Short mmCIF file of C-alpha atoms and ligand atoms in Angstrom, two decimals:
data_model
loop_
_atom_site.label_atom_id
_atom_site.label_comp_id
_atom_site.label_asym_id
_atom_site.label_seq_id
_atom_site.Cartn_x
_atom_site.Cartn_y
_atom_site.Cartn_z
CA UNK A 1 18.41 -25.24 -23.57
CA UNK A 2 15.78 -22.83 -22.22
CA UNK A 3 13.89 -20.53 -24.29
CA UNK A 4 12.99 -18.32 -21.83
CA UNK A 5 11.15 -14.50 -21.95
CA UNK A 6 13.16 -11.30 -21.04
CA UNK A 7 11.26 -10.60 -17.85
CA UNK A 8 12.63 -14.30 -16.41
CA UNK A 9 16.64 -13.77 -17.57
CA UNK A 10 17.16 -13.00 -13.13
CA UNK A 11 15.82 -16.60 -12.76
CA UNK A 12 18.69 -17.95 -15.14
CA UNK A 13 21.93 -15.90 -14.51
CA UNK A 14 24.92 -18.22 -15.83
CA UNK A 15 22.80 -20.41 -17.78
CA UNK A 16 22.99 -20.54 -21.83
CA UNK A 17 19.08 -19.78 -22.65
CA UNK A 18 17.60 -18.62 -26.46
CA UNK A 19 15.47 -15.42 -26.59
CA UNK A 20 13.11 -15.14 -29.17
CA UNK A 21 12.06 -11.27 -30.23
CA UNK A 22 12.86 -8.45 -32.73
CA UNK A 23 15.72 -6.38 -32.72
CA UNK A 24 15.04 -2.92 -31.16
CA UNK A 25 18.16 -0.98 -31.38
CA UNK A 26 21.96 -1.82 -31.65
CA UNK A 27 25.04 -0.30 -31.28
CA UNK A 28 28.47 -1.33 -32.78
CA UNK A 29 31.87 -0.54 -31.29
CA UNK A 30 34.21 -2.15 -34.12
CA UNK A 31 35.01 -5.88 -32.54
CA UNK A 32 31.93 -5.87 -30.24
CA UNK A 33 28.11 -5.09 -31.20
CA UNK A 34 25.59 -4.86 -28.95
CA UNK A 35 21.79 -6.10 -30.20
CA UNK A 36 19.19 -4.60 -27.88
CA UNK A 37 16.33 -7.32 -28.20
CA UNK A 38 12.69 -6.96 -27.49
CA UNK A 39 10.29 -9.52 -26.96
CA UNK A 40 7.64 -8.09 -25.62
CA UNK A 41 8.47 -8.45 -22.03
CA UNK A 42 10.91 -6.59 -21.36
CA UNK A 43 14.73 -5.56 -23.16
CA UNK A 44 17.91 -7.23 -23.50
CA UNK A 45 21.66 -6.38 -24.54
CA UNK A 46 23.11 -9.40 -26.67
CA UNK A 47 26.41 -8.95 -26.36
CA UNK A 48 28.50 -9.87 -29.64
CA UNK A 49 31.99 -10.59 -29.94
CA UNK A 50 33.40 -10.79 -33.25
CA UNK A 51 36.58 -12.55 -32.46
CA UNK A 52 34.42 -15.28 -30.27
CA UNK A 53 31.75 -15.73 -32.82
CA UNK A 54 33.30 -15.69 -35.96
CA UNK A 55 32.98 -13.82 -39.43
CA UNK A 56 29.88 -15.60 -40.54
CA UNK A 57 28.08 -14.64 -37.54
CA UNK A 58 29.42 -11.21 -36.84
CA UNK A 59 28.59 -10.36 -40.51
CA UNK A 60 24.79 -11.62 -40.43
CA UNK A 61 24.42 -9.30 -37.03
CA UNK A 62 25.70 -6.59 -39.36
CA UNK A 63 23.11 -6.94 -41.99
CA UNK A 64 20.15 -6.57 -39.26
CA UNK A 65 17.45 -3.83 -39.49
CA UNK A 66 15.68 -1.87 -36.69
CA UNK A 67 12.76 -4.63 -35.73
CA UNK A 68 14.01 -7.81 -37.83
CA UNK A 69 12.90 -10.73 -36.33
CA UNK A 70 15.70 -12.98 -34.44
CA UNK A 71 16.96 -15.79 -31.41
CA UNK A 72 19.91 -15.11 -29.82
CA UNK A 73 21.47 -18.06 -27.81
CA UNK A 74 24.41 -17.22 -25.14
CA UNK A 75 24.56 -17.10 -21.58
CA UNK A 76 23.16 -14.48 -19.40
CA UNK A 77 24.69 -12.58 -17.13
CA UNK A 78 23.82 -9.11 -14.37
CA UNK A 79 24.86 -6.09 -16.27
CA UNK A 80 23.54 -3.47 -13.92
CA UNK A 81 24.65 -0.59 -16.70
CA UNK A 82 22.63 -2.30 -19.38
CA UNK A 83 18.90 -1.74 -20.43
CA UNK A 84 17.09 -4.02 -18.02
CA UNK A 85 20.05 -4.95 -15.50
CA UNK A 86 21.14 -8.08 -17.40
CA UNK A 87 22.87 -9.18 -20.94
CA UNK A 88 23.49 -12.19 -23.09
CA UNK A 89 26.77 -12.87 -24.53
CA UNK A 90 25.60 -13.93 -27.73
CA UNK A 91 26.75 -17.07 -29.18
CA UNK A 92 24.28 -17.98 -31.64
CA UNK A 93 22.23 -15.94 -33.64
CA UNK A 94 18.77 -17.15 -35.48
CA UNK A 95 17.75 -14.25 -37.98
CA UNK A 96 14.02 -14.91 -38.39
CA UNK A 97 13.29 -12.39 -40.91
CA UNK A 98 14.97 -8.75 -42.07
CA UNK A 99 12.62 -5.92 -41.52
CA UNK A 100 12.68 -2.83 -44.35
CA UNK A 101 13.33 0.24 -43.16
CA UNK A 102 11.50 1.23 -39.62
CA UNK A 103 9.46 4.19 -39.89
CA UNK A 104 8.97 4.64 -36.33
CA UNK A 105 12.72 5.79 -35.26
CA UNK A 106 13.97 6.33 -31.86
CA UNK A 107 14.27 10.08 -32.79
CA UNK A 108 10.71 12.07 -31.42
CA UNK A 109 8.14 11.53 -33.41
CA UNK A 110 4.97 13.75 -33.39
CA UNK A 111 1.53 11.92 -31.87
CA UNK A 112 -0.72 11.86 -35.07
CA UNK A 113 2.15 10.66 -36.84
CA UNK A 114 2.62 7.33 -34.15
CA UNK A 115 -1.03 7.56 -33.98
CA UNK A 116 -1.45 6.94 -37.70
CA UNK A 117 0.95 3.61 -37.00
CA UNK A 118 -0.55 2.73 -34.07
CA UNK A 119 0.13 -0.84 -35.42
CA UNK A 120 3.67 -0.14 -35.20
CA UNK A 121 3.64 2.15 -32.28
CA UNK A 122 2.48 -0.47 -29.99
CA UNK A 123 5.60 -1.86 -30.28
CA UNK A 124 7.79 0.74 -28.41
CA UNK A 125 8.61 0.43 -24.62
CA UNK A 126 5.94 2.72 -23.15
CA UNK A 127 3.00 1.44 -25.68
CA UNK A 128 3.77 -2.03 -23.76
CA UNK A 129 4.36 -1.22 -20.44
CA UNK A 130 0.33 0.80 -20.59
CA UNK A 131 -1.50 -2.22 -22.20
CA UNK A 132 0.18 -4.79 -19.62
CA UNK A 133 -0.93 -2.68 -16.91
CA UNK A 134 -4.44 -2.16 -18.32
CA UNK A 135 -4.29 -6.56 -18.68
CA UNK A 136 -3.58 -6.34 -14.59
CA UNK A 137 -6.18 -3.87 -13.94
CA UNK A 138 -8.47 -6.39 -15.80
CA UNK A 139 -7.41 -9.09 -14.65
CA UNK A 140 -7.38 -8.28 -11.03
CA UNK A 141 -11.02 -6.70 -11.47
CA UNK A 142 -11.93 -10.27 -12.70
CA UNK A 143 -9.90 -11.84 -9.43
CA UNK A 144 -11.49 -9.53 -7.31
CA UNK A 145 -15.28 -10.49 -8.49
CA UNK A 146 -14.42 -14.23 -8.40
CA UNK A 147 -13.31 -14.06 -5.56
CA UNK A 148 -16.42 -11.77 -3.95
CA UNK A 149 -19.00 -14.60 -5.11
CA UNK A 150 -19.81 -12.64 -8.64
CA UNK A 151 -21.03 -14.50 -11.61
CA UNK A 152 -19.96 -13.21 -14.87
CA UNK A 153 -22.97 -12.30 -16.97
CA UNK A 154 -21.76 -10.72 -20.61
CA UNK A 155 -24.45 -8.13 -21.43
CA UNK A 156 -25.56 -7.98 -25.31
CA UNK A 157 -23.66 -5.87 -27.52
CA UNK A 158 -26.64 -5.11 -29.88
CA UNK A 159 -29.68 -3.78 -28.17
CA UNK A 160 -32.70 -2.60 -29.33
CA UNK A 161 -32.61 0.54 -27.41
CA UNK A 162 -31.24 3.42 -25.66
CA UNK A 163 -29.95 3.19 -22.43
CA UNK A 164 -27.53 6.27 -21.78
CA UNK A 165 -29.42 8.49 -23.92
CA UNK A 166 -30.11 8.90 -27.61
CA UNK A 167 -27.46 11.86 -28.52
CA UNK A 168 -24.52 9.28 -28.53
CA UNK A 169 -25.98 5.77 -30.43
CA UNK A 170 -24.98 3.94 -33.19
CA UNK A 171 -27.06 2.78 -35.02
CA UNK A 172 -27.19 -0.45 -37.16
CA UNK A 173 -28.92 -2.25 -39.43
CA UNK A 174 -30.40 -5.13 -38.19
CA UNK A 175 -32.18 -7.52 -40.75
CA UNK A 176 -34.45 -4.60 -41.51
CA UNK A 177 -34.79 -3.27 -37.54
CA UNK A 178 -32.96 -0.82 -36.22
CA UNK A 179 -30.41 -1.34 -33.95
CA UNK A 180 -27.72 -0.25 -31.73
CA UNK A 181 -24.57 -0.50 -30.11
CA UNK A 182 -24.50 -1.04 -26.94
CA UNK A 183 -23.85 2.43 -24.53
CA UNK A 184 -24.00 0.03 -21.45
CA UNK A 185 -25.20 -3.64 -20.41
CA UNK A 186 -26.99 -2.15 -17.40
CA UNK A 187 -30.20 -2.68 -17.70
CA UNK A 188 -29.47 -6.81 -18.77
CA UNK A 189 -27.20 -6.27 -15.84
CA UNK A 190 -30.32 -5.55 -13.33
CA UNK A 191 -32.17 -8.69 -15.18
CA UNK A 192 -28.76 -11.06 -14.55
CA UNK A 193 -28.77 -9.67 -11.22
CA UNK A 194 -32.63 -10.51 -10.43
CA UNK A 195 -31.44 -13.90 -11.23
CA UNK A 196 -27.91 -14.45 -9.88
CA UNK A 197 -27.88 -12.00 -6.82
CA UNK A 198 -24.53 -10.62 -7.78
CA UNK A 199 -23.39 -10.07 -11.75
CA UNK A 200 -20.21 -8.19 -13.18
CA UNK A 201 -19.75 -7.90 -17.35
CA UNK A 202 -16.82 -6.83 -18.94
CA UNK A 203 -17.04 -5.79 -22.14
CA UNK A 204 -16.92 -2.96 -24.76
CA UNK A 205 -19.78 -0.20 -25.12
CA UNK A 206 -19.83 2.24 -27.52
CA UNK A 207 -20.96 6.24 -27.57
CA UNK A 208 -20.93 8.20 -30.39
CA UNK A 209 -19.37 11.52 -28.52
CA UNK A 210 -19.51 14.20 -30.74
CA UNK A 211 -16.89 16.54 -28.77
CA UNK A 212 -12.88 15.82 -28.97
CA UNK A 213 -11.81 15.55 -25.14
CA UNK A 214 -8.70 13.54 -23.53
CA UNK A 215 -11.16 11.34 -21.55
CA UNK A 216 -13.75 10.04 -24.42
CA UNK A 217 -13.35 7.16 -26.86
CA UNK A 218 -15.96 6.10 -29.08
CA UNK A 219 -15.51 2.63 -28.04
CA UNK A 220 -14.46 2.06 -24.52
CA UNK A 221 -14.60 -1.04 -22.04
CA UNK A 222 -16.68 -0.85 -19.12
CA UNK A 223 -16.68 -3.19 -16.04
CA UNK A 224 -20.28 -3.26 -14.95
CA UNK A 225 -21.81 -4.56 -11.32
CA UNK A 226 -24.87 -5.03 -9.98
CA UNK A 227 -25.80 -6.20 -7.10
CA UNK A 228 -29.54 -7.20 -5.57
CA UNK A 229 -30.55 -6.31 -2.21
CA UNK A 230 -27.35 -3.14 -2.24
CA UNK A 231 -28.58 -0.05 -0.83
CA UNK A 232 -26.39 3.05 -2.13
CA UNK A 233 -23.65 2.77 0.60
CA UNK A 234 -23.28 -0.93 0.24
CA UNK A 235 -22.87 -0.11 -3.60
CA UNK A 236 -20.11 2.92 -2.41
CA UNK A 237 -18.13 0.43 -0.23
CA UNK A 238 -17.80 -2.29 -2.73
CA UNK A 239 -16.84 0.37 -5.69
CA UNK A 240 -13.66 1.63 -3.24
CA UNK A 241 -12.99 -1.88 -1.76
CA UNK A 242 -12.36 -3.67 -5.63
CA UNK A 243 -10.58 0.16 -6.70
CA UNK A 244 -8.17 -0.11 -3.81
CA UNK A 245 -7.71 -4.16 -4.67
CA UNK A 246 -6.92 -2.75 -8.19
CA UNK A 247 -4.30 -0.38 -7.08
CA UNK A 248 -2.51 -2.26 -5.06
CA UNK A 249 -2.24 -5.07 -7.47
CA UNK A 250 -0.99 -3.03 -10.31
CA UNK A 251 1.81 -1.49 -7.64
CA UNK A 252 2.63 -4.75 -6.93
CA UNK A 253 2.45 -6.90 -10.06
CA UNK A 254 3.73 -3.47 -12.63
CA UNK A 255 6.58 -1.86 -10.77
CA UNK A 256 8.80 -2.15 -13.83
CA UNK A 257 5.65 -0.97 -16.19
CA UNK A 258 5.53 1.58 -13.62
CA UNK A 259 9.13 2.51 -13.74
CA UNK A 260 9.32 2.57 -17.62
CA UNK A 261 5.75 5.11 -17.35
CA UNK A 262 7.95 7.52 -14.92
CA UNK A 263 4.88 7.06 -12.90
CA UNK A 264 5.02 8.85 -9.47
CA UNK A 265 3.83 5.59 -7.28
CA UNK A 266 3.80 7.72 -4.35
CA UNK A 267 0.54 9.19 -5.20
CA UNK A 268 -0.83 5.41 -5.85
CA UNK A 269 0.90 3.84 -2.84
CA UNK A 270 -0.83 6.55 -0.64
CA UNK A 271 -4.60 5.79 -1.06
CA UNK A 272 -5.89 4.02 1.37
CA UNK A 273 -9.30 3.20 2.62
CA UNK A 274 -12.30 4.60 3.20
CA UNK A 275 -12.87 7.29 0.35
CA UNK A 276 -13.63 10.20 0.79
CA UNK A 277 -17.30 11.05 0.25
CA UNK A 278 -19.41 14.25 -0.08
CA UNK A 279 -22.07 15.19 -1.82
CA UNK A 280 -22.93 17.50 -5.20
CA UNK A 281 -24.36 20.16 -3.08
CA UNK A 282 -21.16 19.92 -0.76
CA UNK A 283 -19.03 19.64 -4.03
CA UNK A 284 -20.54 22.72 -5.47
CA UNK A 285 -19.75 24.64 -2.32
CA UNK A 286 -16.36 23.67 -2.62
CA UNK A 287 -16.46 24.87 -6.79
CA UNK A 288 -17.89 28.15 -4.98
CA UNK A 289 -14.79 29.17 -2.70
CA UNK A 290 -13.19 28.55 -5.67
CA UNK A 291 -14.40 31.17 -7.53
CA UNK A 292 -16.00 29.02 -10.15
CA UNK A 293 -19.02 30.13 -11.70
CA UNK A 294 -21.56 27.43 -11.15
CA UNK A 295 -25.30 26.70 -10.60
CA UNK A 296 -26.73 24.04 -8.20
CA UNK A 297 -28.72 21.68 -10.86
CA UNK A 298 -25.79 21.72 -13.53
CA UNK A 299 -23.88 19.16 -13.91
CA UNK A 300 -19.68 19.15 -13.81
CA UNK A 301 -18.25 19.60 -16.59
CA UNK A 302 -13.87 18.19 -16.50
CA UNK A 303 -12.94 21.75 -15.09
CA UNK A 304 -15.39 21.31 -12.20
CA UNK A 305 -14.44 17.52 -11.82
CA UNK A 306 -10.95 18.79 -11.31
CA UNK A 307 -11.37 21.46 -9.05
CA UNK A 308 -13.22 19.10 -6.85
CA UNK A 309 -10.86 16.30 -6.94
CA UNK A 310 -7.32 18.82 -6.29
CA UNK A 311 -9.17 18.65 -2.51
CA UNK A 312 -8.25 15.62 -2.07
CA UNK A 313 -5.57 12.99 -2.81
CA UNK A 314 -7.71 9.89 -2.66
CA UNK A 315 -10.47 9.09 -5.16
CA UNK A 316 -13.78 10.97 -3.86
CA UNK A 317 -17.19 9.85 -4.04
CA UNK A 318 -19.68 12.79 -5.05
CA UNK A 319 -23.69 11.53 -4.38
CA UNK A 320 -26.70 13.18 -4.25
CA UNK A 321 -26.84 14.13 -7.62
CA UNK A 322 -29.85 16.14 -8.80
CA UNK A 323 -32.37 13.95 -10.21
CA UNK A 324 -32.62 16.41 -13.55
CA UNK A 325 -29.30 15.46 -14.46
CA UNK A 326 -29.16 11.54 -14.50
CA UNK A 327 -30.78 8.89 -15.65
CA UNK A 328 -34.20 8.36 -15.68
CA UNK A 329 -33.47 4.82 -13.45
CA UNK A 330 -32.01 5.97 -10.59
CA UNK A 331 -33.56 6.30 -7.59
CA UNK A 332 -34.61 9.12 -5.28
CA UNK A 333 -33.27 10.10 -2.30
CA UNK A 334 -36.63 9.39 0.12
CA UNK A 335 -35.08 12.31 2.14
CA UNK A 336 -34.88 14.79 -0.62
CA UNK A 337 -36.56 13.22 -3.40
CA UNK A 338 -34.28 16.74 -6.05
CA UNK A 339 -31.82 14.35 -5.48
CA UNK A 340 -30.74 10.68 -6.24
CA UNK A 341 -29.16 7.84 -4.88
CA UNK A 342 -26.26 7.57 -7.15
CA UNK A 343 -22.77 8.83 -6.65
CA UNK A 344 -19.92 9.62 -9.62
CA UNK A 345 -16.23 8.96 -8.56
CA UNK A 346 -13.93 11.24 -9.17
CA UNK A 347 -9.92 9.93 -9.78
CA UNK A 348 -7.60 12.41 -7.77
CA UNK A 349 -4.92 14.38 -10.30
CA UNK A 350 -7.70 15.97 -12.46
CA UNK A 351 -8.63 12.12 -13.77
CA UNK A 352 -11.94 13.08 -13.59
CA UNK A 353 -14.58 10.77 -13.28
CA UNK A 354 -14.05 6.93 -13.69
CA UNK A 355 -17.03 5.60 -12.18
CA UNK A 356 -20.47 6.70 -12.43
CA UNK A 357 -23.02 4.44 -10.00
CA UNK A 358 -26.07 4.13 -7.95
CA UNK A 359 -29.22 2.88 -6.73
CA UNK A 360 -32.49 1.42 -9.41
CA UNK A 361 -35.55 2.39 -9.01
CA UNK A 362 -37.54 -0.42 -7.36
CA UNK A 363 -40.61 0.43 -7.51
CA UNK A 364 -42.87 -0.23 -10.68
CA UNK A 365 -44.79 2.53 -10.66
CA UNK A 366 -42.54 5.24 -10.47
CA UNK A 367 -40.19 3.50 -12.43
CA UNK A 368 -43.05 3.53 -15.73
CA UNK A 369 -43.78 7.14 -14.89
CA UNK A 370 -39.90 8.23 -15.14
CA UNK A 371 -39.89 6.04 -18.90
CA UNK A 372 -42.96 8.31 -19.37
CA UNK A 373 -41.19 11.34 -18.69
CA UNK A 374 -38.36 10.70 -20.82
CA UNK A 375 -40.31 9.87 -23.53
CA UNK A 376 -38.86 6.56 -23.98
CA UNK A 377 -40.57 4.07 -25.93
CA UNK A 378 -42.79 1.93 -23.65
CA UNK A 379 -42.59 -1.92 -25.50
CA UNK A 380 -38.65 -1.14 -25.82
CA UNK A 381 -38.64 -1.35 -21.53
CA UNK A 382 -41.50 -3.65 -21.06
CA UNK A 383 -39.12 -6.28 -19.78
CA UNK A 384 -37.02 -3.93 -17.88
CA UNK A 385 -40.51 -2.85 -16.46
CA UNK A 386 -41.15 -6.72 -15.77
CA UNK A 387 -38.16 -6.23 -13.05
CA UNK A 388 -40.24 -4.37 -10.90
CA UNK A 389 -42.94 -6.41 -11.68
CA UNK A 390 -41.80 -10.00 -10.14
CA UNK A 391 -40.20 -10.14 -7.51
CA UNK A 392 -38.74 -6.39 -7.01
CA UNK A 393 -36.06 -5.91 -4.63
CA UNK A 394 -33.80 -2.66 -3.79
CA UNK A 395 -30.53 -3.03 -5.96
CA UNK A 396 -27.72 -0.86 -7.26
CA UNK A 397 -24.81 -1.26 -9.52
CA UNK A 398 -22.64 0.72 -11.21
CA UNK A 399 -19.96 1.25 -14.36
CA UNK A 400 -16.10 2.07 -14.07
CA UNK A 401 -14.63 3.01 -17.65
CA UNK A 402 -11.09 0.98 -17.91
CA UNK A 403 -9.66 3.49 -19.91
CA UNK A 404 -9.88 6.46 -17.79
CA UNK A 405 -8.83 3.67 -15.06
CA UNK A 406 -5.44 2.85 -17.25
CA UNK A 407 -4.66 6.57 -17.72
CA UNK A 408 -4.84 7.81 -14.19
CA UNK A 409 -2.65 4.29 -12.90
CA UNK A 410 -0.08 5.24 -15.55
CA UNK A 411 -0.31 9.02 -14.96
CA UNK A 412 -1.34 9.26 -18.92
CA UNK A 413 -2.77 12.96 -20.14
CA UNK A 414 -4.49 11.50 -23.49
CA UNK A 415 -6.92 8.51 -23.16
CA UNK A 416 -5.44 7.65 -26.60
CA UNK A 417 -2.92 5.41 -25.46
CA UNK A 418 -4.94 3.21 -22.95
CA UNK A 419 -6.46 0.76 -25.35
CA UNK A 420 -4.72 -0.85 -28.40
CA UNK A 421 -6.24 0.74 -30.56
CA UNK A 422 -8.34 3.33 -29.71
CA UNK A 423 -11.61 5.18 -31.57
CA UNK A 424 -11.86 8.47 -31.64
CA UNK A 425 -13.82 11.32 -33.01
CA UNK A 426 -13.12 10.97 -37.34
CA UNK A 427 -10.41 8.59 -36.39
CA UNK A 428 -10.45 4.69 -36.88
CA UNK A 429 -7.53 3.77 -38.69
CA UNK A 430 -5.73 1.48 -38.47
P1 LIG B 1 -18.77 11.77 -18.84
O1 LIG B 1 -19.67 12.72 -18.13
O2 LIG B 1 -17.33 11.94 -18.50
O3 LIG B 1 -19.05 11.70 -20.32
P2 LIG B 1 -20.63 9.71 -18.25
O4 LIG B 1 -21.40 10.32 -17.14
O5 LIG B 1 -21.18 9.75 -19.62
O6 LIG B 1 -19.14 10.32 -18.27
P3 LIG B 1 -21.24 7.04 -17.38
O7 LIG B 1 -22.36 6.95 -18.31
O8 LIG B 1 -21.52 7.16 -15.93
O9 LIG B 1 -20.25 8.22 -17.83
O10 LIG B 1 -20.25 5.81 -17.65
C1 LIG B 1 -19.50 5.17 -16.62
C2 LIG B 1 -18.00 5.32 -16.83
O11 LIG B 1 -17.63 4.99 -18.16
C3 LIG B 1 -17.47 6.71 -16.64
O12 LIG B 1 -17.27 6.99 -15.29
C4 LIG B 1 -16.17 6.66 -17.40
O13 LIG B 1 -15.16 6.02 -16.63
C5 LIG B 1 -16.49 5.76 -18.55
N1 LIG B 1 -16.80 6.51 -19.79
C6 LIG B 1 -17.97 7.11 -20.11
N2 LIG B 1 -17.93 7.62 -21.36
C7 LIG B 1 -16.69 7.31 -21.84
C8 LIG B 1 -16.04 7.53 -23.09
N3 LIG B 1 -16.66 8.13 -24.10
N4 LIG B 1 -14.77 7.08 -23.24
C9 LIG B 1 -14.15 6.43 -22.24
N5 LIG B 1 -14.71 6.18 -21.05
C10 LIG B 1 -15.97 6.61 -20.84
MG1 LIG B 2 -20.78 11.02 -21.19
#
């Protein structure tokens, strides 16, 4: 006999199978109790009959606990009015092990109180129908660079220096150095790129924000390209070409995550290619017939971000940043050298931004004056310096933040439930 997982049970209607999992709910009705399993992959209604299964059996069922461990054994049949469209009639039943008392009910519970049993909370319904979409989105991310002739180059965690600016580091202790954590493997990204052509990492980076928003995490995961010999539009094309590969994987592979998530696929199925694109100074025109109070030179805060993106209903590429606002690598526009290569996109239904890219600096000397400029030790970026140095070529990459990613696909409003378990401002338990 097959043990098989609740997502399969359509592939073995009529057949006796065993489904390993934890009991998530039950209902009794005198001679017939219904188990509601979980297993991770979906639900199922075990279907017990007293009279068929016998005292014994009937009474163990009757001693089970919200989340006690068990395998059921019967055969499976369509139920189109139960949980999940199909339902075992139980003959057999393996208790594992008897849980104590649940605290998480299926009464409402408030957030910080889930939040403080995140270990517990994962286990619900909706907790596992957002972390198996966020494994697609990684996964197809990872399909998409294999199969685009990427290497995978995992950037160091602990670096011995800045890279997104100094207000947001972590600092460690590193056999007497200092250290940090890593804000972004961008810069080893440009040196893996020098030497592979095109590089991707996946990993986590880490920002000590010091403001409580819906979007920031104090440790988030980051899927990081770079690419030599990309100007900034080969850079924009490949950013919306892997996005839209993403989107229509996860519609395709998560329809029942989807369905559990309420998730208004419409809006996803909709997005189709090319992006829109405009720049800051055309975004900050559109913030203007707004009525928003804004400068040209500041940069967006999420209000702006939002106003910008309810123009449109695909993600939109803002570039042209002004150079006073980003970092001190990216590279001028030779048109209108205020501005830079780079462009932010912005996720449509106030998302905000999920990937912030652009064009390096190529050339050595303007590159040292910039590390000048920001006052940024010199030895620290001697290597990064060494780039330009050997063999310098135009290149660009850029950074999309899988969390923000995972909310928007679900339709999420806290970034708090994209990750297992999440860091956040004076919060990193469990
Ligand atoms: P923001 O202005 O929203 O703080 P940023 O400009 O600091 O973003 P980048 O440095 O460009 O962001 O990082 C690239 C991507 O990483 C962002 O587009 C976003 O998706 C993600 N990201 C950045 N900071 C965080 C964070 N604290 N938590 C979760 N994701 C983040
Ligand atoms: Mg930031």
């Amino acid at each position: 006999m097959a043990t098989v997982l609740i997502k399969n049970l359509d592939k073995h209607i009529g057949e006796e199978v065993s489904v390993r999992g934890w009991l998530y709910n039950q209902r009794s009705s005198g001679k017939i109790s219904f188990l509601i399993v979980r297993d991770g992959t979906g639900l199922v209604q075990g279907v017990l009959v007293k009279k068929d299964v016998g005292e014994e059996l009937a009474s163990l069922a009757g001693n089970l606990t919200q989340e006690s461990s068990l395998i059921i054994r019967g055969v499976v049949r369509e139920e189109p009015r139960s949980v999940g469209g199909y339902e075992i009639l139980i003959a057999g039943l393996e208790i594992v092990s008897i849980a104590e008392e649940y605290p998480i009910t299926h009464k409402e519970h408030g957030v910080d109180f889930l939040a403080d049993r995140r270990h517990l909370w994962l286990r619900t319904p909706r907790q596992t129908a957002i972390i198996r979409v966020r494994s697609e989105i990684e996964q197809s991310i990872r399909d998409f660079f294999y199969e685009n002739d990427f290497v995978l180059a995992d950037a160091p965690i602990i670096t011995p220096a800045a890279c997104e600016g100094t207000t947001t580091l972590f600092e460690l202790d590193y056999h007497g150095d200092k250290a940090f954590l890593s804000q972004s493997g961008q810069l080893y990204n440009e040196a893996a790129a020098m030497a592979l052509g095109r590089i991707y990492c996946l990993g986590p980076t880490f920002r000590a924000e010091k403001s409580k928003t819906r979007r920031h995490l104090m440790e988030f995961w980051m899927i990081e390209a770079e690419m030599a010999y990309f100007d900034m539009d080969d850079n924009i094309n490949l950013q919306e070409k892997m996005l839209h590969f993403v989107i229509r994987r996860v519609l395709e592979r998560c329809e029942r995550e989807m369905k559990t998530l309420e998730r208004d696929v419409a809006r996803l199925e909709k997005i189709t290619l090319p992006f829109p694109r405009i720049s800051y100074t055309e975004a900050v025109e559109i913030l203007k017939k707004e009525g928003v109070d804004f400068v040209w030179g500041d940069d967006f805060g999420a209000p702006h971000e939002t106003a910008i993106s309810k123009y449109f209903d695909a993600p939109v590429f803002v570039h042209r940043y002004p150079a006073t606002i980003k970092a001190f690598y990216m590279k001028p526009d030779p048109e209108n050298p205020a501005v830079v290569l780079g462009a932010d996109l912005l996720a449509p239904e106030g998302y905000g931004e999920i990937i912030g890219g652009g064009q390096r600096i190529d050339d050595f000397k303007l590159l040292e004056q910039r590390i000048a400029e920001h006052n940024l030790p010199q030895e620290a970026f001697a290597w990064y310096l060494d780039l330009r140095r050997y063999g310098s070529v135009p290149h660009s990459g850029f950074g999309l933040g899988i969390e923000r990613t995972v909310a928007w696909l679900c339709g999420l409003d806290h970034i708090r439930e994209t990750i297992p378990f999440p860091r956040m401002l004076h919060k990193m338990y469990p």
